[in-house]
CSV table of C-alpha atoms in Angstrom, one decimal:
chain,number,residue,atom,x,y,z
A,7,MET,CA,-15.3,2.2,-29.1
A,8,THR,CA,-18.1,0.2,-27.4
A,9,GLU,CA,-18.7,0.2,-23.7
A,10,GLN,CA,-17.5,-3.5,-23.5
A,11,THR,CA,-14.3,-2.7,-25.3
A,12,MET,CA,-13.7,0.3,-23.0
A,13,ASN,CA,-14.3,-1.8,-19.9
A,14,GLN,CA,-11.8,-4.4,-21.2
A,15,ALA,CA,-9.2,-1.7,-21.9
A,16,ILE,CA,-9.6,-0.3,-18.4
A,17,GLU,CA,-9.2,-3.8,-16.9
A,18,LYS,CA,-6.1,-4.4,-19.0
A,19,LEU,CA,-4.6,-1.1,-17.8
A,20,ALA,CA,-5.3,-2.0,-14.1
A,21,GLU,CA,-3.8,-5.5,-14.6
A,22,ASN,CA,-0.7,-3.9,-16.2
A,23,TYR,CA,-0.2,-1.9,-12.9
A,24,ASN,CA,-0.5,-5.1,-10.9
A,25,GLN,CA,2.1,-6.7,-13.1
A,26,LEU,CA,4.4,-3.6,-12.6
A,27,GLU,CA,3.9,-4.1,-8.9
A,28,GLN,CA,5.0,-7.7,-9.1
A,29,SER,CA,8.0,-6.8,-11.2
A,30,LEU,CA,9.0,-4.1,-8.6
A,31,VAL,CA,8.7,-6.6,-5.8
A,32,ASN,CA,10.7,-9.2,-7.6
A,33,GLN,CA,13.5,-6.7,-8.3
A,34,LEU,CA,13.5,-5.5,-4.6
A,35,ARG,CA,13.7,-9.0,-3.3
A,36,LEU,CA,16.4,-10.1,-5.9
A,37,GLN,CA,19.5,-11.4,-4.1
A,38,VAL,CA,22.5,-9.5,-5.3
A,39,PRO,CA,26.2,-10.0,-4.4
A,40,ASN,CA,26.8,-9.3,-0.7
A,41,HIS,CA,28.2,-5.8,-1.0
A,42,GLN,CA,26.3,-3.2,1.0
A,43,LEU,CA,27.0,-0.2,-1.3
A,44,THR,CA,26.0,-2.1,-4.4
A,45,VAL,CA,22.8,-3.5,-2.8
A,46,GLY,CA,21.7,-0.1,-1.5
A,47,THR,CA,22.4,1.7,-4.7
A,48,TYR,CA,20.6,-1.0,-6.7
A,49,ARG,CA,17.4,-0.8,-4.6
A,50,GLU,CA,17.4,3.0,-4.7
A,51,ARG,CA,17.4,2.7,-8.5
A,52,VAL,CA,14.5,0.3,-8.4
A,53,TRP,CA,12.5,2.7,-6.2
A,54,LYS,CA,13.5,5.6,-8.4
A,55,SER,CA,12.2,3.8,-11.5
A,56,LEU,CA,8.8,3.5,-9.8
A,57,PHE,CA,8.6,7.3,-9.1
A,58,GLU,CA,9.8,8.0,-12.6
A,59,MET,CA,6.8,6.1,-13.9
A,60,ILE,CA,4.2,8.0,-11.9
A,61,ILE,CA,5.5,11.6,-11.4
A,62,PRO,CA,5.2,14.2,-14.1
A,63,LYS,CA,8.3,15.0,-16.2
A,64,LYS,CA,8.3,18.6,-15.0
A,65,TYR,CA,10.0,17.2,-11.9
A,66,CYS,CA,13.6,15.9,-11.6
A,67,ILE,CA,14.3,12.8,-9.6
A,68,GLU,CA,17.9,12.3,-8.4
A,69,GLN,CA,19.8,10.1,-6.0
A,70,SER,CA,22.0,11.1,-3.1
A,71,PHE,CA,21.6,14.7,-2.3
A,72,PHE,CA,21.8,17.0,0.7
A,73,ILE,CA,19.1,19.7,1.2
A,74,ILE,CA,20.0,23.1,2.6
A,75,ASP,CA,18.1,26.2,3.6
A,76,SER,CA,19.1,29.9,3.6
A,77,TYR,CA,19.5,29.8,7.4
A,78,GLY,CA,22.5,27.5,7.1
A,79,ASN,CA,20.8,24.2,8.0
A,80,ILE,CA,21.7,21.0,6.1
A,81,SER,CA,19.8,17.7,6.1
A,82,ARG,CA,21.3,14.3,6.3
A,83,GLU,CA,21.9,12.7,2.9
A,84,VAL,CA,18.6,12.1,1.0
A,85,ASP,CA,18.4,8.9,-1.0
A,86,LEU,CA,15.9,10.3,-3.6
A,87,ALA,CA,14.8,13.9,-4.1
A,88,VAL,CA,12.0,15.1,-6.3
A,89,TYR,CA,12.5,18.7,-7.1
A,90,ASP,CA,11.4,21.4,-9.5
A,91,GLU,CA,14.4,22.7,-11.5
A,92,MET,CA,12.3,25.2,-13.4
A,93,TYR,CA,11.5,27.3,-10.4
A,94,THR,CA,14.7,26.7,-8.5
A,95,PRO,CA,17.5,26.1,-11.0
A,96,TYR,CA,20.3,26.2,-8.5
A,97,ILE,CA,22.0,23.0,-7.4
A,98,PHE,CA,25.1,23.9,-5.4
A,99,ASN,CA,28.0,21.5,-6.1
A,100,TYR,CA,31.1,20.6,-4.1
A,101,GLY,CA,32.9,18.0,-6.1
A,102,GLU,CA,30.6,15.1,-6.4
A,103,ILE,CA,28.4,16.3,-3.5
A,104,LYS,CA,25.2,18.2,-4.4
A,105,PHE,CA,23.0,20.5,-2.4
A,106,ILE,CA,19.4,21.4,-3.3
A,107,PRO,CA,17.7,24.4,-1.7
A,108,ILE,CA,14.7,23.4,0.3
A,109,GLU,CA,12.4,25.8,-1.7
A,110,ALA,CA,12.8,23.5,-4.7
A,111,VAL,CA,12.1,20.1,-3.1
A,112,ALA,CA,8.6,18.6,-3.5
A,113,VAL,CA,9.3,15.0,-2.2
A,114,VAL,CA,12.0,13.3,-0.2
A,115,VAL,CA,12.4,9.5,-0.2
A,116,GLN,CA,14.4,7.4,2.2
A,117,CYS,CA,15.1,3.9,1.0
A,118,LYS,CA,15.9,1.0,3.4
A,119,SER,CA,16.4,-2.7,2.9
A,120,GLY,CA,14.6,-3.5,6.1
A,121,VAL,CA,13.1,-1.6,9.0
A,122,ASN,CA,12.8,-4.3,11.6
A,123,ASP,CA,14.5,-3.1,14.8
A,124,THR,CA,14.5,-0.1,17.1
A,125,ALA,CA,17.9,1.2,16.1
A,126,THR,CA,17.0,1.4,12.4
A,127,THR,CA,13.6,3.0,13.1
A,128,GLU,CA,15.2,5.6,15.3
A,129,ASN,CA,17.8,6.3,12.7
A,130,VAL,CA,15.1,6.8,10.1
A,131,ILE,CA,13.2,9.2,12.4
A,132,GLU,CA,16.4,11.2,13.0
A,133,TRP,CA,16.9,11.4,9.3
A,134,VAL,CA,13.4,12.7,8.5
A,135,ASN,CA,13.6,15.3,11.3
A,136,THR,CA,16.7,16.8,9.7
A,137,VAL,CA,14.5,17.5,6.6
A,138,LYS,CA,11.6,18.8,8.6
A,139,ALA,CA,13.9,21.2,10.4
A,140,LEU,CA,14.7,23.0,7.2
A,141,LYS,CA,12.9,26.3,6.6
A,142,THR,CA,11.8,28.0,3.4
A,143,SER,CA,12.2,31.7,3.0
A,144,MET,CA,9.7,34.2,1.5
A,145,ASP,CA,12.5,36.7,0.6
A,146,SER,CA,11.7,36.4,-3.1
A,147,VAL,CA,10.7,38.7,-6.0
A,148,THR,CA,8.9,37.6,-9.1
A,149,ARG,CA,6.8,39.0,-11.9
A,150,THR,CA,3.1,38.4,-12.0
A,151,ILE,CA,0.7,39.2,-14.8
A,152,THR,CA,0.4,42.9,-13.7
A,153,ASP,CA,3.6,43.8,-11.9
A,154,LEU,CA,6.7,42.7,-9.9
A,155,VAL,CA,5.8,41.3,-6.5
A,156,ASP,CA,8.0,41.3,-3.4
A,157,ASN,CA,6.9,38.4,-1.1
A,158,TYR,CA,8.9,40.0,1.7
A,159,ASP,CA,6.9,43.2,1.6
A,160,ARG,CA,4.7,43.4,4.7
A,161,SER,CA,2.2,45.6,2.9
A,162,LEU,CA,1.1,42.4,1.1
A,163,HIS,CA,0.2,40.7,4.4
A,164,SER,CA,-3.5,41.5,4.0
A,165,LYS,CA,-3.6,40.1,0.5
A,166,ILE,CA,-4.2,36.5,-0.5
A,167,LEU,CA,-1.1,34.3,-0.2
A,168,THR,CA,-1.2,30.6,-1.4
A,169,GLN,CA,2.1,29.6,0.3
A,170,THR,CA,4.0,30.8,3.4
A,171,SER,CA,6.3,27.9,4.3
A,172,THR,CA,6.3,24.7,2.3
A,173,ARG,CA,7.6,21.3,3.3
A,174,PRO,CA,8.4,18.3,1.1
A,175,ILE,CA,6.1,15.2,1.0
A,176,THR,CA,8.0,12.5,3.0
A,177,ILE,CA,8.1,8.9,1.9
A,178,LEU,CA,9.8,5.9,3.4
A,179,CYS,CA,10.5,2.9,1.1
A,180,ALA,CA,11.6,-0.5,2.5
A,181,THR,CA,11.9,-4.0,1.2
A,182,GLU,CA,10.4,-5.1,4.5
A,183,MET,CA,9.0,-3.4,7.6
A,184,GLY,CA,8.2,-4.9,11.0
A,185,ARG,CA,4.6,-4.4,12.1
A,186,SER,CA,5.6,-2.8,15.4
A,187,MET,CA,8.0,-0.5,13.6
A,188,ARG,CA,5.3,0.7,11.2
A,189,THR,CA,3.3,2.0,14.2
A,190,LYS,CA,6.2,4.1,15.3
A,191,LEU,CA,6.7,5.5,11.8
A,192,LEU,CA,3.1,6.3,11.0
A,193,ASN,CA,3.4,9.8,12.6
A,194,GLU,CA,6.8,10.5,11.0
A,195,PHE,CA,6.1,10.0,7.2
A,196,ASP,CA,3.4,11.0,4.8
A,197,ILE,CA,3.6,7.7,2.9
A,198,LEU,CA,5.1,4.3,3.8
A,199,LEU,CA,5.9,1.8,1.0
A,200,PHE,CA,7.1,-1.6,1.8
A,201,VAL,CA,7.1,-5.2,0.6
A,202,GLU,CA,5.1,-7.8,2.6
A,203,ASP,CA,5.1,-11.6,2.4
A,204,ILE,CA,1.6,-13.0,1.7
A,205,GLY,CA,2.2,-16.7,1.8
A,206,THR,CA,3.4,-19.4,-0.6
A,207,GLY,CA,2.2,-20.0,-4.2
A,208,LYS,CA,1.3,-23.4,-5.8
A,209,ASP,CA,4.9,-23.6,-7.0
A,210,GLY,CA,6.2,-23.5,-3.5
A,211,LYS,CA,7.7,-20.1,-3.9
A,212,LYS,CA,7.0,-17.2,-1.4
A,213,LYS,CA,4.6,-14.6,-2.7
A,214,ALA,CA,4.9,-10.9,-1.8
A,215,ARG,CA,3.1,-7.7,-2.5
A,216,LEU,CA,3.8,-4.0,-2.3
A,217,VAL,CA,1.9,-2.3,0.6
A,218,LYS,CA,1.2,1.4,0.8
A,219,GLN,CA,0.1,3.2,4.0
A,220,ILE,CA,-0.8,6.9,4.2
A,221,PRO,CA,-1.4,7.8,7.9
A,222,GLY,CA,-3.2,11.0,6.8
A,223,GLU,CA,-5.3,9.3,4.1
A,224,GLU,CA,-8.6,10.5,5.7
A,225,LYS,CA,-7.5,14.1,6.3
A,226,ASN,CA,-9.4,16.5,4.1
A,227,PHE,CA,-7.8,18.5,1.4
A,228,ILE,CA,-7.8,21.8,3.4
A,229,GLN,CA,-5.8,20.0,6.2
A,230,TRP,CA,-3.3,18.7,3.6
A,231,ASN,CA,-3.0,22.2,2.0
A,232,ASP,CA,-2.2,23.8,5.3
A,233,GLU,CA,0.4,21.1,6.2
A,234,LEU,CA,2.2,21.3,2.9
A,235,ASN,CA,2.0,25.1,2.1
A,236,HIS,CA,1.9,26.6,5.6
A,237,SER,CA,4.3,24.4,7.5
A,238,MET,CA,5.4,26.5,10.5
A,239,HIS,CA,8.3,25.9,12.8
A,240,SER,CA,7.2,27.9,15.9
A,241,ASP,CA,4.1,29.5,17.4
A,242,ARG,CA,5.4,33.0,16.5
A,243,GLU,CA,5.9,32.0,12.8
A,244,LYS,CA,2.5,30.3,12.8
A,245,GLU,CA,0.8,33.5,14.1
A,246,GLU,CA,2.6,35.6,11.6
A,247,ALA,CA,1.7,33.3,8.7
A,248,GLU,CA,-1.9,33.3,9.7
A,249,TYR,CA,-1.9,37.1,9.7
A,250,MET,CA,0.0,37.1,6.3
A,251,MET,CA,-2.6,34.7,4.8
A,252,GLY,CA,-5.3,37.2,5.7
A,253,ARG,CA,-8.6,36.3,4.0
A,254,LYS,CA,-7.1,33.3,2.3
A,255,LYS,CA,-7.5,30.9,5.2
A,256,ASP,CA,-11.1,31.9,5.8
A,257,ALA,CA,-11.8,31.6,2.1
A,258,LEU,CA,-10.4,28.1,2.0
A,259,ASN,CA,-12.3,27.0,5.0
A,260,SER,CA,-15.5,28.3,3.6
A,261,ILE,CA,-15.4,25.9,0.7
A,262,GLU,CA,-17.3,23.0,2.1
A,263,SER,CA,-16.6,20.7,-0.8
A,264,LEU,CA,-12.9,20.6,0.1
A,265,LYS,CA,-13.7,19.4,3.5
A,266,ARG,CA,-15.4,16.4,2.0
A,267,ARG,CA,-12.5,15.4,-0.2
A,268,ASN,CA,-9.7,13.1,1.0
A,269,LEU,CA,-7.0,10.7,-0.3
A,270,THR,CA,-9.1,7.7,0.6
A,271,GLN,CA,-11.4,8.5,-2.3
A,272,LEU,CA,-8.4,8.1,-4.7
A,273,ARG,CA,-7.8,4.5,-3.8
A,274,VAL,CA,-8.4,2.0,-6.6
A,275,THR,CA,-9.8,-1.4,-5.6
A,276,ASN,CA,-11.3,-4.4,-7.3
A,277,HIS,CA,-14.5,-6.3,-6.5
A,278,GLN,CA,-12.7,-8.1,-3.7
A,279,GLU,CA,-11.6,-4.8,-2.1
A,280,GLU,CA,-8.0,-5.5,-3.0
A,281,GLU,CA,-6.1,-2.3,-3.6
A,282,ASN,CA,-4.2,-1.7,-6.9
A,283,THR,CA,-1.2,-0.2,-5.0
A,284,ILE,CA,0.7,1.5,-7.8
A,285,LEU,CA,-2.4,2.9,-9.4
A,286,SER,CA,-3.7,4.3,-6.1
A,287,LEU,CA,-0.2,5.7,-5.3
A,288,THR,CA,-0.2,7.5,-8.7
A,289,PHE,CA,-3.5,9.3,-8.0
A,290,GLN,CA,-2.7,10.1,-4.4
A,291,LEU,CA,0.9,11.3,-4.7
A,292,ASN,CA,0.1,13.4,-7.7
A,293,GLN,CA,-2.8,15.0,-5.9
A,294,LEU,CA,-0.5,16.0,-3.1
A,295,LEU,CA,2.0,17.4,-5.6
A,296,MET,CA,-0.9,19.5,-7.0
A,297,PHE,CA,-1.4,21.0,-3.6
A,298,LEU,CA,2.2,22.1,-3.7
A,299,ASN,CA,1.7,23.0,-7.3
A,300,ASN,CA,5.1,24.8,-7.6
A,301,PRO,CA,7.5,24.8,-4.7
A,302,MET,CA,8.4,28.2,-3.1
A,303,LEU,CA,9.8,30.8,-5.5
A,304,PHE,CA,13.5,31.0,-5.0
A,305,PRO,CA,14.6,33.6,-2.4
A,306,HIS,CA,17.8,34.8,-4.1
A,307,ARG,CA,18.6,37.4,-1.5
A,308,ALA,CA,18.2,35.0,1.4
A,309,TYR,CA,20.8,32.7,0.0
A,310,ALA,CA,23.1,35.5,-1.2
A,311,ARG,CA,23.1,36.8,2.4
A,312,MET,CA,23.8,33.3,3.8
A,313,PHE,CA,26.9,33.0,1.6
A,314,THR,CA,28.0,36.6,2.4
A,315,LYS,CA,27.6,36.1,6.2
A,316,ASN,CA,29.6,32.8,6.2
A,317,LEU,CA,32.3,34.5,4.1
A,318,GLY,CA,32.6,37.4,6.6
A,319,GLY,CA,31.2,40.0,4.1
A,320,LYS,CA,29.0,42.9,4.8
A,321,ILE,CA,25.2,42.3,4.4
A,322,GLN,CA,23.6,44.9,2.2
A,323,GLU,CA,20.7,46.4,4.2
A,324,ASP,CA,17.2,46.9,2.7
């Protein structure tokens, strides 16, 4: 293949993603019968189709779940959840209602038709806070190459640990989002995706595009790693985790190359500095997923004790 042919192929690939973006926008702006449940479900499926195109098949993407932790906390309903069924195969069912353990969840997505007023914005913030309040547990045992490892064993605290308390990547998707509302949400979500009007075409029809905002786009990879893999809920937990990480934190911080890498470098733009939104999102979101790599190993004992406690049974001591 000649260099010219290769360049043409790359241009066609990039143009294909622009066409996918326009198709997504058209579907999201499609006027459907005025039935709230139908409209909401339809748009969730459109957003789901986007993530199915760009997220590796090792992950499952499902609609309408609740997320739980082993401390008895439950999130509000999650529109879309990206989770790793290989490492956490348990989905607890109660009729049609499903609960996913927080240890399995890599991404949570809230889908809104419009975020244009204070009430909706506050509702979205309350929603994401119920997810952020969930806590993973390290009460897990798994086999490594050499032996069985108990992550709850304090004798391991001086050894290298890659994860102590993970949290999902948080994404808000909306068919439209008011400019003032975006400012309020920039500190609440990792990624904002929304449709924005950009004028009128020659045919007289309104034109729109998909916009992506990542508030932490310029944070370096060490900062992202700490946020996603060492997400603490209190000063005491943070101090304990730093002790548990031992030499790992120092080792990461000593790698200067990681301090020079950020998500901004993964944006794809053309000669006019216009961003190819879906192509950029593909590289940036999958890089964040690679920081998580695999969600937390499943803490079987922690959930067994949660059920036993709630059922009034006797907790088996160590």
